[in-house]
Structures are given as C-alpha cells and as structure tokens.
PDB file of C-alpha atoms and ligand atoms in Angstrom:
ATOM      1  CA  MET A   1      -3.537  15.130  12.071  1.00  0.00           C
ATOM      2  CA  PRO A   2      -1.128  17.958  11.160  1.00  0.00           C
ATOM      3  CA  ALA A   3      -2.381  20.901   9.091  1.00  0.00           C
ATOM      4  CA  THR A   4      -2.634  20.225   5.391  1.00  0.00           C
ATOM      5  CA  PRO A   5      -2.761  22.600   2.435  1.00  0.00           C
ATOM      6  CA  LEU A   6      -6.084  23.003   0.630  1.00  0.00           C
ATOM      7  CA  GLU A   7      -6.076  23.283  -3.138  1.00  0.00           C
ATOM      8  CA  VAL A   8      -9.195  24.310  -5.041  1.00  0.00           C
ATOM      9  CA  GLU A   9      -9.052  24.205  -8.815  1.00  0.00           C
ATOM     10  CA  ASN A  10     -11.659  25.555 -11.242  1.00  0.00           C
ATOM     11  CA  LEU A  11     -14.518  24.653  -8.923  1.00  0.00           C
ATOM     12  CA  SER A  12     -18.072  25.102 -10.200  1.00  0.00           C
ATOM     13  CA  ALA A  13     -20.996  23.990  -8.052  1.00  0.00           C
ATOM     14  CA  GLY A  14     -24.556  24.720  -6.997  1.00  0.00           C
ATOM     15  CA  TYR A  15     -27.869  23.189  -6.035  1.00  0.00           C
ATOM     16  CA  GLY A  16     -29.598  20.904  -8.524  1.00  0.00           C
ATOM     17  CA  PRO A  17     -29.736  22.839 -11.779  1.00  0.00           C
ATOM     18  CA  THR A  18     -28.823  26.171 -10.113  1.00  0.00           C
ATOM     19  CA  ARG A  19     -25.180  27.071 -10.703  1.00  0.00           C
ATOM     20  CA  VAL A  20     -23.824  29.271  -7.923  1.00  0.00           C
ATOM     21  CA  LEU A  21     -20.017  28.947  -8.007  1.00  0.00           C
ATOM     22  CA  GLU A  22     -18.129  29.361 -11.274  1.00  0.00           C
ATOM     23  CA  GLY A  23     -14.471  28.507 -11.856  1.00  0.00           C
ATOM     24  CA  ILE A  24     -13.105  29.149  -8.366  1.00  0.00           C
ATOM     25  CA  THR A  25      -9.352  28.558  -7.981  1.00  0.00           C
ATOM     26  CA  PHE A  26      -7.229  29.215  -4.883  1.00  0.00           C
ATOM     27  CA  THR A  27      -4.720  27.524  -2.597  1.00  0.00           C
ATOM     28  CA  VAL A  28      -4.362  27.804   1.175  1.00  0.00           C
ATOM     29  CA  PRO A  29      -0.943  26.720   2.483  1.00  0.00           C
ATOM     30  CA  ALA A  30      -0.765  24.321   5.453  1.00  0.00           C
ATOM     31  CA  GLY A  31      -1.468  26.158   8.712  1.00  0.00           C
ATOM     32  CA  ALA A  32      -2.529  29.381   6.961  1.00  0.00           C
ATOM     33  CA  ARG A  33      -5.643  31.447   7.690  1.00  0.00           C
ATOM     34  CA  LEU A  34      -7.879  32.468   4.799  1.00  0.00           C
ATOM     35  CA  ALA A  35     -10.732  34.981   5.120  1.00  0.00           C
ATOM     36  CA  VAL A  36     -13.576  34.465   2.636  1.00  0.00           C
ATOM     37  CA  LEU A  37     -15.489  37.718   2.182  1.00  0.00           C
ATOM     38  CA  GLY A  38     -18.365  38.967   0.033  1.00  0.00           C
ATOM     39  CA  ARG A  39     -21.769  40.535   0.375  1.00  0.00           C
ATOM     40  CA  ASN A  40     -24.916  38.522   1.166  1.00  0.00           C
ATOM     41  CA  GLY A  41     -25.790  35.831  -1.334  1.00  0.00           C
ATOM     42  CA  MET A  42     -22.451  35.921  -3.171  1.00  0.00           C
ATOM     43  CA  GLY A  43     -21.685  32.244  -2.558  1.00  0.00           C
ATOM     44  CA  LYS A  44     -19.581  32.080   0.628  1.00  0.00           C
ATOM     45  CA  THR A  45     -21.686  29.412   2.322  1.00  0.00           C
ATOM     46  CA  THR A  46     -21.974  27.520  -0.956  1.00  0.00           C
ATOM     47  CA  LEU A  47     -18.178  27.505  -1.227  1.00  0.00           C
ATOM     48  CA  LEU A  48     -17.687  26.019   2.251  1.00  0.00           C
ATOM     49  CA  ALA A  49     -20.558  23.562   1.762  1.00  0.00           C
ATOM     50  CA  THR A  50     -19.016  22.521  -1.559  1.00  0.00           C
ATOM     51  CA  LEU A  51     -15.626  21.973   0.070  1.00  0.00           C
ATOM     52  CA  ALA A  52     -17.427  19.860   2.684  1.00  0.00           C
ATOM     53  CA  GLY A  53     -19.062  17.806  -0.097  1.00  0.00           C
ATOM     54  CA  GLN A  54     -22.624  18.980   0.494  1.00  0.00           C
ATOM     55  CA  THR A  55     -23.603  20.560  -2.823  1.00  0.00           C
ATOM     56  CA  ARG A  56     -23.719  19.472  -6.428  1.00  0.00           C
ATOM     57  CA  ARG A  57     -20.360  19.842  -8.156  1.00  0.00           C
ATOM     58  CA  TYR A  58     -20.282  20.482 -11.893  1.00  0.00           C
ATOM     59  CA  ASP A  59     -16.572  20.879 -12.470  1.00  0.00           C
ATOM     60  CA  GLY A  60     -13.196  21.259 -10.768  1.00  0.00           C
ATOM     61  CA  ARG A  61     -11.132  19.528  -8.101  1.00  0.00           C
ATOM     62  CA  VAL A  62     -10.468  19.795  -4.366  1.00  0.00           C
ATOM     63  CA  ARG A  63      -7.276  18.459  -2.779  1.00  0.00           C
ATOM     64  CA  LEU A  64      -6.449  18.115   0.917  1.00  0.00           C
ATOM     65  CA  GLY A  65      -2.687  17.771   0.982  1.00  0.00           C
ATOM     66  CA  ASP A  66      -1.814  14.841  -1.284  1.00  0.00           C
ATOM     67  CA  THR A  67      -5.360  13.505  -1.259  1.00  0.00           C
ATOM     68  CA  ASP A  68      -7.823  14.316  -4.030  1.00  0.00           C
ATOM     69  CA  VAL A  69     -11.162  14.425  -2.174  1.00  0.00           C
ATOM     70  CA  THR A  70     -13.238  15.526  -5.185  1.00  0.00           C
ATOM     71  CA  GLY A  71     -15.041  12.188  -5.464  1.00  0.00           C
ATOM     72  CA  LEU A  72     -15.596  11.718  -1.722  1.00  0.00           C
ATOM     73  CA  SER A  73     -18.851  12.145   0.225  1.00  0.00           C
ATOM     74  CA  SER A  74     -19.042  14.625   3.093  1.00  0.00           C
ATOM     75  CA  ALA A  75     -18.352  11.773   5.559  1.00  0.00           C
ATOM     76  CA  GLY A  76     -15.337  10.723   3.495  1.00  0.00           C
ATOM     77  CA  ARG A  77     -14.001  14.273   3.497  1.00  0.00           C
ATOM     78  CA  ALA A  78     -14.492  14.555   7.261  1.00  0.00           C
ATOM     79  CA  HIS A  79     -12.531  11.326   7.615  1.00  0.00           C
ATOM     80  CA  GLN A  80      -9.736  12.879   5.545  1.00  0.00           C
ATOM     81  CA  GLY A  81      -9.518  15.743   8.058  1.00  0.00           C
ATOM     82  CA  LEU A  82     -12.004  18.328   6.857  1.00  0.00           C
ATOM     83  CA  GLY A  83     -13.934  19.977   9.716  1.00  0.00           C
ATOM     84  CA  TYR A  84     -17.017  22.064   8.862  1.00  0.00           C
ATOM     85  CA  VAL A  85     -18.840  24.385  11.275  1.00  0.00           C
ATOM     86  CA  PRO A  86     -21.887  25.489   9.254  1.00  0.00           C
ATOM     87  CA  GLN A  87     -23.598  28.864   9.497  1.00  0.00           C
ATOM     88  CA  THR A  88     -26.609  27.117  11.088  1.00  0.00           C
ATOM     89  CA  ARG A  89     -24.694  25.931  14.205  1.00  0.00           C
ATOM     90  CA  ASP A  90     -25.692  22.299  14.065  1.00  0.00           C
ATOM     91  CA  ILE A  91     -25.866  21.175  17.657  1.00  0.00           C
ATOM     92  CA  PHE A  92     -28.193  18.518  19.059  1.00  0.00           C
ATOM     93  CA  PRO A  93     -30.792  20.533  21.013  1.00  0.00           C
ATOM     94  CA  THR A  94     -32.021  17.645  23.175  1.00  0.00           C
ATOM     95  CA  LEU A  95     -28.533  16.562  24.274  1.00  0.00           C
ATOM     96  CA  THR A  96     -26.457  18.253  26.971  1.00  0.00           C
ATOM     97  CA  VAL A  97     -23.317  20.212  26.169  1.00  0.00           C
ATOM     98  CA  GLU A  98     -21.167  17.279  27.271  1.00  0.00           C
ATOM     99  CA  GLU A  99     -23.199  14.776  25.241  1.00  0.00           C
ATOM    100  CA  ASN A 100     -22.863  17.016  22.187  1.00  0.00           C
ATOM    101  CA  LEU A 101     -19.104  17.043  22.699  1.00  0.00           C
ATOM    102  CA  PHE A 102     -18.963  13.226  22.998  1.00  0.00           C
ATOM    103  CA  VAL A 103     -20.319  13.046  19.455  1.00  0.00           C
ATOM    104  CA  GLY A 104     -17.308  15.033  18.268  1.00  0.00           C
ATOM    105  CA  LEU A 105     -14.738  12.787  19.905  1.00  0.00           C
ATOM    106  CA  LYS A 106     -14.772  10.223  17.094  1.00  0.00           C
ATOM    107  CA  GLY A 107     -13.192   7.476  19.189  1.00  0.00           C
ATOM    108  CA  ARG A 108     -10.754   9.711  21.077  1.00  0.00           C
ATOM    109  CA  PRO A 109     -10.608   9.246  24.875  1.00  0.00           C
ATOM    110  CA  LYS A 110     -13.076  11.199  27.003  1.00  0.00           C
ATOM    111  CA  THR A 111     -10.169  13.079  28.594  1.00  0.00           C
ATOM    112  CA  ALA A 112      -9.880  14.996  25.310  1.00  0.00           C
ATOM    113  CA  LEU A 113     -13.027  16.897  26.387  1.00  0.00           C
ATOM    114  CA  GLU A 114     -10.755  18.990  28.603  1.00  0.00           C
ATOM    115  CA  GLU A 115      -9.211  20.446  25.415  1.00  0.00           C
ATOM    116  CA  ALA A 116     -12.617  21.822  24.466  1.00  0.00           C
ATOM    117  CA  TYR A 117     -13.232  23.122  27.984  1.00  0.00           C
ATOM    118  CA  SER A 118      -9.886  24.872  28.165  1.00  0.00           C
ATOM    119  CA  MET A 119     -10.626  26.577  24.861  1.00  0.00           C
ATOM    120  CA  PHE A 120     -14.175  27.509  25.912  1.00  0.00           C
ATOM    121  CA  PRO A 121     -14.440  27.608  29.738  1.00  0.00           C
ATOM    122  CA  ARG A 122     -18.102  28.678  29.413  1.00  0.00           C
ATOM    123  CA  LEU A 123     -18.913  25.260  28.012  1.00  0.00           C
ATOM    124  CA  LYS A 124     -17.565  23.597  31.135  1.00  0.00           C
ATOM    125  CA  GLU A 125     -19.860  25.739  33.293  1.00  0.00           C
ATOM    126  CA  ARG A 126     -22.779  24.756  31.073  1.00  0.00           C
ATOM    127  CA  ARG A 127     -21.800  21.119  30.594  1.00  0.00           C
ATOM    128  CA  ARG A 128     -25.103  19.726  31.927  1.00  0.00           C
ATOM    129  CA  ASN A 129     -27.309  22.226  30.112  1.00  0.00           C
ATOM    130  CA  LEU A 130     -29.274  21.146  27.061  1.00  0.00           C
ATOM    131  CA  GLY A 131     -28.447  22.577  23.648  1.00  0.00           C
ATOM    132  CA  THR A 132     -31.743  24.479  23.713  1.00  0.00           C
ATOM    133  CA  GLN A 133     -30.726  26.211  26.953  1.00  0.00           C
ATOM    134  CA  LEU A 134     -27.631  27.832  25.451  1.00  0.00           C
ATOM    135  CA  SER A 135     -27.248  31.388  24.236  1.00  0.00           C
ATOM    136  CA  GLY A 136     -26.331  31.992  20.589  1.00  0.00           C
ATOM    137  CA  GLY A 137     -22.684  32.512  21.498  1.00  0.00           C
ATOM    138  CA  GLU A 138     -22.573  29.342  23.568  1.00  0.00           C
ATOM    139  CA  GLN A 139     -24.169  27.378  20.725  1.00  0.00           C
ATOM    140  CA  GLN A 140     -21.475  28.690  18.416  1.00  0.00           C
ATOM    141  CA  MET A 141     -18.777  27.651  20.885  1.00  0.00           C
ATOM    142  CA  LEU A 142     -20.313  24.188  21.206  1.00  0.00           C
ATOM    143  CA  SER A 143     -20.651  23.682  17.471  1.00  0.00           C
ATOM    144  CA  THR A 144     -17.045  24.794  16.963  1.00  0.00           C
ATOM    145  CA  ALA A 145     -15.690  22.767  19.892  1.00  0.00           C
ATOM    146  CA  ARG A 146     -17.405  19.606  18.674  1.00  0.00           C
ATOM    147  CA  THR A 147     -15.784  19.936  15.261  1.00  0.00           C
ATOM    148  CA  ILE A 148     -12.356  20.754  16.685  1.00  0.00           C
ATOM    149  CA  LEU A 149     -12.426  17.689  18.972  1.00  0.00           C
ATOM    150  CA  GLY A 150     -12.298  15.593  15.791  1.00  0.00           C
ATOM    151  CA  GLN A 151      -8.824  17.114  15.175  1.00  0.00           C
ATOM    152  CA  PRO A 152      -9.455  18.341  11.620  1.00  0.00           C
ATOM    153  CA  SER A 153      -6.448  19.381   9.541  1.00  0.00           C
ATOM    154  CA  VAL A 154      -8.552  21.919   7.618  1.00  0.00           C
ATOM    155  CA  LEU A 155     -11.278  23.840   9.490  1.00  0.00           C
ATOM    156  CA  LEU A 156     -14.133  25.667   7.716  1.00  0.00           C
ATOM    157  CA  LEU A 157     -15.931  28.315   9.825  1.00  0.00           C
ATOM    158  CA  ASP A 158     -19.056  29.962   8.382  1.00  0.00           C
ATOM    159  CA  GLU A 159     -19.895  33.308  10.038  1.00  0.00           C
ATOM    160  CA  PRO A 160     -19.123  32.254  13.607  1.00  0.00           C
ATOM    161  CA  LEU A 161     -19.727  35.806  14.870  1.00  0.00           C
ATOM    162  CA  GLU A 162     -23.185  36.209  13.341  1.00  0.00           C
ATOM    163  CA  GLY A 163     -25.642  37.659  15.849  1.00  0.00           C
ATOM    164  CA  LEU A 164     -23.222  37.651  18.773  1.00  0.00           C
ATOM    165  CA  ALA A 165     -22.464  40.463  21.219  1.00  0.00           C
ATOM    166  CA  PRO A 166     -19.073  42.173  20.817  1.00  0.00           C
ATOM    167  CA  VAL A 167     -17.629  40.682  24.006  1.00  0.00           C
ATOM    168  CA  ILE A 168     -18.475  37.131  22.836  1.00  0.00           C
ATOM    169  CA  CYS A 169     -17.037  37.897  19.399  1.00  0.00           C
ATOM    170  CA  GLU A 170     -13.757  38.847  21.041  1.00  0.00           C
ATOM    171  CA  GLU A 171     -13.798  35.665  23.096  1.00  0.00           C
ATOM    172  CA  LEU A 172     -14.379  33.515  20.005  1.00  0.00           C
ATOM    173  CA  MET A 173     -11.817  35.299  17.853  1.00  0.00           C
ATOM    174  CA  ALA A 174      -9.244  34.932  20.649  1.00  0.00           C
ATOM    175  CA  ALA A 175      -9.973  31.199  20.742  1.00  0.00           C
ATOM    176  CA  PHE A 176      -9.574  30.951  16.949  1.00  0.00           C
ATOM    177  CA  ALA A 177      -6.309  32.894  17.126  1.00  0.00           C
ATOM    178  CA  GLU A 178      -5.012  30.475  19.789  1.00  0.00           C
ATOM    179  CA  LEU A 179      -5.992  27.574  17.579  1.00  0.00           C
ATOM    180  CA  ALA A 180      -4.281  29.138  14.572  1.00  0.00           C
ATOM    181  CA  LYS A 181      -1.101  29.715  16.584  1.00  0.00           C
ATOM    182  CA  THR A 182      -0.640  25.983  17.105  1.00  0.00           C
ATOM    183  CA  GLY A 183      -0.225  25.631  13.332  1.00  0.00           C
ATOM    184  CA  ASP A 184      -2.163  22.335  13.536  1.00  0.00           C
ATOM    185  CA  MET A 185      -5.004  23.544  11.359  1.00  0.00           C
ATOM    186  CA  THR A 186      -5.498  25.340   8.099  1.00  0.00           C
ATOM    187  CA  ILE A 187      -8.463  27.677   8.733  1.00  0.00           C
ATOM    188  CA  LEU A 188     -10.995  29.194   6.313  1.00  0.00           C
ATOM    189  CA  LEU A 189     -13.161  31.883   7.922  1.00  0.00           C
ATOM    190  CA  VAL A 190     -16.273  33.348   6.319  1.00  0.00           C
ATOM    191  CA  GLU A 191     -17.242  36.582   8.084  1.00  0.00           C
ATOM    192  CA  GLN A 192     -19.359  39.686   7.577  1.00  0.00           C
ATOM    193  CA  ARG A 193     -17.404  41.441  10.327  1.00  0.00           C
ATOM    194  CA  ILE A 194     -14.695  42.422   7.923  1.00  0.00           C
ATOM    195  CA  GLN A 195     -12.275  43.952  10.377  1.00  0.00           C
ATOM    196  CA  SER A 196     -12.333  40.865  12.620  1.00  0.00           C
ATOM    197  CA  ALA A 197     -11.712  38.659   9.584  1.00  0.00           C
ATOM    198  CA  LEU A 198      -8.833  40.811   8.347  1.00  0.00           C
ATOM    199  CA  ASP A 199      -7.225  40.916  11.795  1.00  0.00           C
ATOM    200  CA  PHE A 200      -7.323  37.126  11.875  1.00  0.00           C
ATOM    201  CA  ALA A 201      -6.345  36.171   8.334  1.00  0.00           C
ATOM    202  CA  ASP A 202      -3.084  36.148   6.439  1.00  0.00           C
ATOM    203  CA  HIS A 203      -4.811  35.934   3.071  1.00  0.00           C
ATOM    204  CA  VAL A 204      -8.206  37.050   1.744  1.00  0.00           C
ATOM    205  CA  ILE A 205     -10.466  36.095  -1.141  1.00  0.00           C
ATOM    206  CA  VAL A 206     -13.610  38.002  -2.059  1.00  0.00           C
ATOM    207  CA  LEU A 207     -16.520  36.411  -3.903  1.00  0.00           C
ATOM    208  CA  GLU A 208     -18.914  38.239  -6.179  1.00  0.00           C
ATOM    209  CA  ARG A 209     -21.832  36.391  -7.735  1.00  0.00           C
ATOM    210  CA  GLY A 210     -20.121  33.052  -7.280  1.00  0.00           C
ATOM    211  CA  ARG A 211     -16.825  34.088  -8.826  1.00  0.00           C
ATOM    212  CA  LEU A 212     -13.503  34.938  -7.255  1.00  0.00           C
ATOM    213  CA  ALA A 213     -13.349  38.710  -7.615  1.00  0.00           C
ATOM    214  CA  TRP A 214     -10.321  39.604  -5.482  1.00  0.00           C
ATOM    215  CA  SER A 215      -7.420  37.807  -3.794  1.00  0.00           C
ATOM    216  CA  GLY A 216      -4.523  39.157  -1.724  1.00  0.00           C
ATOM    217  CA  THR A 217      -3.337  40.075   1.759  1.00  0.00           C
ATOM    218  CA  PRO A 218      -5.510  41.824   4.363  1.00  0.00           C
ATOM    219  CA  GLN A 219      -3.152  44.812   4.177  1.00  0.00           C
ATOM    220  CA  ALA A 220      -3.579  45.087   0.411  1.00  0.00           C
ATOM    221  CA  LEU A 221      -7.370  44.887   0.707  1.00  0.00           C
ATOM    222  CA  ALA A 222      -7.501  47.575   3.396  1.00  0.00           C
ATOM    223  CA  LYS A 223      -5.633  49.907   1.014  1.00  0.00           C
ATOM    224  CA  ASP A 224      -7.757  49.033  -2.025  1.00  0.00           C
ATOM    225  CA  HIS A 225     -10.677  51.361  -1.229  1.00  0.00           C
ATOM    226  CA  ASP A 226     -12.345  50.886  -4.630  1.00  0.00           C
ATOM    227  CA  SER A 227     -12.532  47.107  -4.272  1.00  0.00           C
ATOM    228  CA  VAL A 228     -13.671  47.356  -0.656  1.00  0.00           C
ATOM    229  CA  GLU A 229     -16.526  49.649  -1.618  1.00  0.00           C
ATOM    230  CA  ARG A 230     -17.505  47.782  -4.799  1.00  0.00           C
ATOM    231  CA  LEU A 231     -17.202  44.208  -3.469  1.00  0.00           C
ATOM    232  CA  LEU A 232     -18.040  44.626   0.203  1.00  0.00           C
ATOM    233  CA  GLY A 233     -20.241  47.695   0.148  1.00  0.00           C
ATOM    234  CA  VAL A 234     -18.463  49.442   2.999  1.00  0.00           C
ATOM    235  CA  GLY A 235     -16.851  52.859   3.022  1.00  0.00           C
ATOM    236  CA  GLY A 236     -13.417  52.058   4.354  1.00  0.00           C
ATOM    237  CA  LEU A 237     -11.248  49.933   6.617  1.00  0.00           C
ATOM    238  CA  HIS A 238      -8.395  50.895   8.873  1.00  0.00           C
TER     239      HIS A 238
HETATM  240  N1  ATP B   1     -30.267  25.268  -1.087  1.00  0.00           N
HETATM  241  C1  ATP B   1     -30.226  26.179  -2.081  1.00  0.00           C
HETATM  242  N2  ATP B   1     -30.877  25.959  -3.255  1.00  0.00           N
HETATM  243  C2  ATP B   1     -30.828  26.865  -4.278  1.00  0.00           C
HETATM  244  N3  ATP B   1     -30.127  28.015  -4.215  1.00  0.00           N
HETATM  245  C3  ATP B   1     -29.478  28.294  -3.072  1.00  0.00           C
HETATM  246  C4  ATP B   1     -29.491  27.392  -1.951  1.00  0.00           C
HETATM  247  N4  ATP B   1     -28.737  27.944  -0.969  1.00  0.00           N
HETATM  248  C5  ATP B   1     -28.290  29.121  -1.450  1.00  0.00           C
HETATM  249  N5  ATP B   1     -28.724  29.334  -2.721  1.00  0.00           N
HETATM  250  C6  ATP B   1     -28.419  30.492  -3.562  1.00  0.00           C
HETATM  251  O1  ATP B   1     -27.029  30.520  -3.813  1.00  0.00           O
HETATM  252  C7  ATP B   1     -26.539  31.864  -3.791  1.00  0.00           C
HETATM  253  C8  ATP B   1     -25.395  31.963  -2.801  1.00  0.00           C
HETATM  254  O2  ATP B   1     -25.886  31.727  -1.516  1.00  0.00           O
HETATM  255  P1  ATP B   1     -24.917  31.517  -0.264  1.00  0.00           P
HETATM  256  O3  ATP B   1     -25.731  31.048   0.871  1.00  0.00           O
HETATM  257  O4  ATP B   1     -23.753  30.695  -0.666  1.00  0.00           O
HETATM  258  O5  ATP B   1     -24.430  33.033  -0.030  1.00  0.00           O
HETATM  259  P2  ATP B   1     -23.590  33.690   1.147  1.00  0.00           P
HETATM  260  O6  ATP B   1     -22.499  34.467   0.499  1.00  0.00           O
HETATM  261  O7  ATP B   1     -23.205  32.667   2.144  1.00  0.00           O
HETATM  262  O8  ATP B   1     -24.643  34.716   1.788  1.00  0.00           O
HETATM  263  P3  ATP B   1     -24.857  35.213   3.330  1.00  0.00           P
HETATM  264  O9  ATP B   1     -23.804  36.252   3.559  1.00  0.00           O
HETATM  265  O10 ATP B   1     -26.214  35.817   3.311  1.00  0.00           O
HETATM  266  O11 ATP B   1     -24.729  34.031   4.242  1.00  0.00           O
HETATM  267  C9  ATP B   1     -27.726  32.756  -3.462  1.00  0.00           C
HETATM  268  O12 ATP B   1     -28.208  33.281  -4.662  1.00  0.00           O
HETATM  269  C10 ATP B   1     -28.723  31.798  -2.851  1.00  0.00           C
HETATM  270  O13 ATP B   1     -30.032  32.218  -3.099  1.00  0.00           O
HETATM  271 MG1   MG B   2     -23.701  32.359   4.136  1.00  0.00          MG
END
C-alpha cells in the first residue's frame, strides 16, 4: 500500500468515563513524518491508541486517505493500512524471532522476511531465539519489524527508544530514516528523546493535558525556547 495522509478532526477520547484527549485536530500529509511530543501523562500514548481504535472515542473523526475509519475496530483499521507499534513492545515471548515475524506477514510470501532482516540484521542473527531471550532493543526491533512486514501505509511508533542504549537508538533511528526515505509510509513518532524526534520529523505537535498545545516545524520549535521549557520541561535544544 502506498503512503496515505492521516486526517484527525476534533478528536476527543479516553478510557471509560475518563476523558483524556480533547478536541485534537491535525493532518499529516502522505509520506510525512510527524513527531508527537509532550511530558509524561499528557496523552501521547492515548492519541496513538485512539488512532489505532483501542480507546473509547467521544467525538471527532479519523481519516486514512479517502477512507473514514472512525467507526472501524482496531482490526478494521489495521486492514485499512494502519500499523501500530505500542509502547509495551507486544511480541510473543514463547515464539522465536522468526515465528513472531511470520505473524506479521499477513499472507505475504515468506521471502518477505528478508525485508525485515535487511532492515534489522540483528534479528537475523537471533532468528531462532525466543522473544524472552531478546534484549530490550532487539524486542523493539522485532515489534517494529513485525508491524512493518504488514506494509502499513501509516505507521504509529510509541517511544521506540525508551530504555535503549545510545548505540541501539542510533541503529533504530537510522532504520526509521531509511523507511521514511522510501516515502511508502506516513510515520507518527512519539518520543521523549526530543532531539532524536526533531532530527527525524518534518512536523511536530506537542500535547499538554490531552490538548494540542503547539504545532509547527522542528526548526520553529527549537527556536521557541518558552514553549520548549513550558511544554517539554527542558532548558533548550540546538
Ligand atoms: N487505561 C487507562 N485508564 C484510565 N486512564 C488512563 C489509562 N491509560 C492512561 N490513562 C491516563 O491518561 C492520561 C494520559 O496517559 P498517556 O499514557 O496517554 O500519556 P503519555 O503522554 O503517553 O505518557 P508517557 O510519556 O508517560 O508514556 C494520564 O493521565 C493517564 O493516567
Ligand atoms: Mg506513553
């Protein structure tokens, strides 16, 4: 599937009676890279989970290209091309790396596994290891690779760098940059490592208490010291 634009309009959502997101509106053009920033608990995961159809929606619409997916289940959205790599790295611990990847193939030929291995050569070395025998970084690679094998047109990544050593972060970000270069996917990246996110993205939104508090280019955010300090709680970016 080619990349599709993502359009989010006046989205309000939460968990049961708890409203977390209020009136979120933004658009990501086809093939673009959006960084979603904000301090802990501001609603970043809830936003991605809502886009993936996993929370309770109170109001608003979500469109993938020409398709309104608002009324679809998470499986229906995945079928429409939405790929979600959750913050929890959902791999199957009792299956091997290769078996985990088979699950992501969704009917594609087994030869497609080589795509995942060329993106993450470490996974090929570990192909017979169980999910439980992987390091945090390898689990992240596996979780990401499994989703990408399904050829999503919009990819949602929730804090892929969390808890990983700097060298692994660089490896992952390089893989994401390669993926973005193909233009085949529209990518939304939630990250606490602000500089990595800004280096990757061409547009940024910042959430504060479930609302969209800032939107613009990475360059504009880096210059807006007041917003960076108030919304992200860091002294400065370069
Ligand atoms: N399953 C849930 N049920 C009820 N409230 C929840 C649930 N998950 C998250 N929340 C609440 O929703 C708000 C937003 O949480 P969310 O996980 O979206 O934040 P976040 O920006 O991803 O934070 P972090 O950077 O720590 O991952 C928080 O107040 C949180 O307590
Ligand atoms: Mg989160």
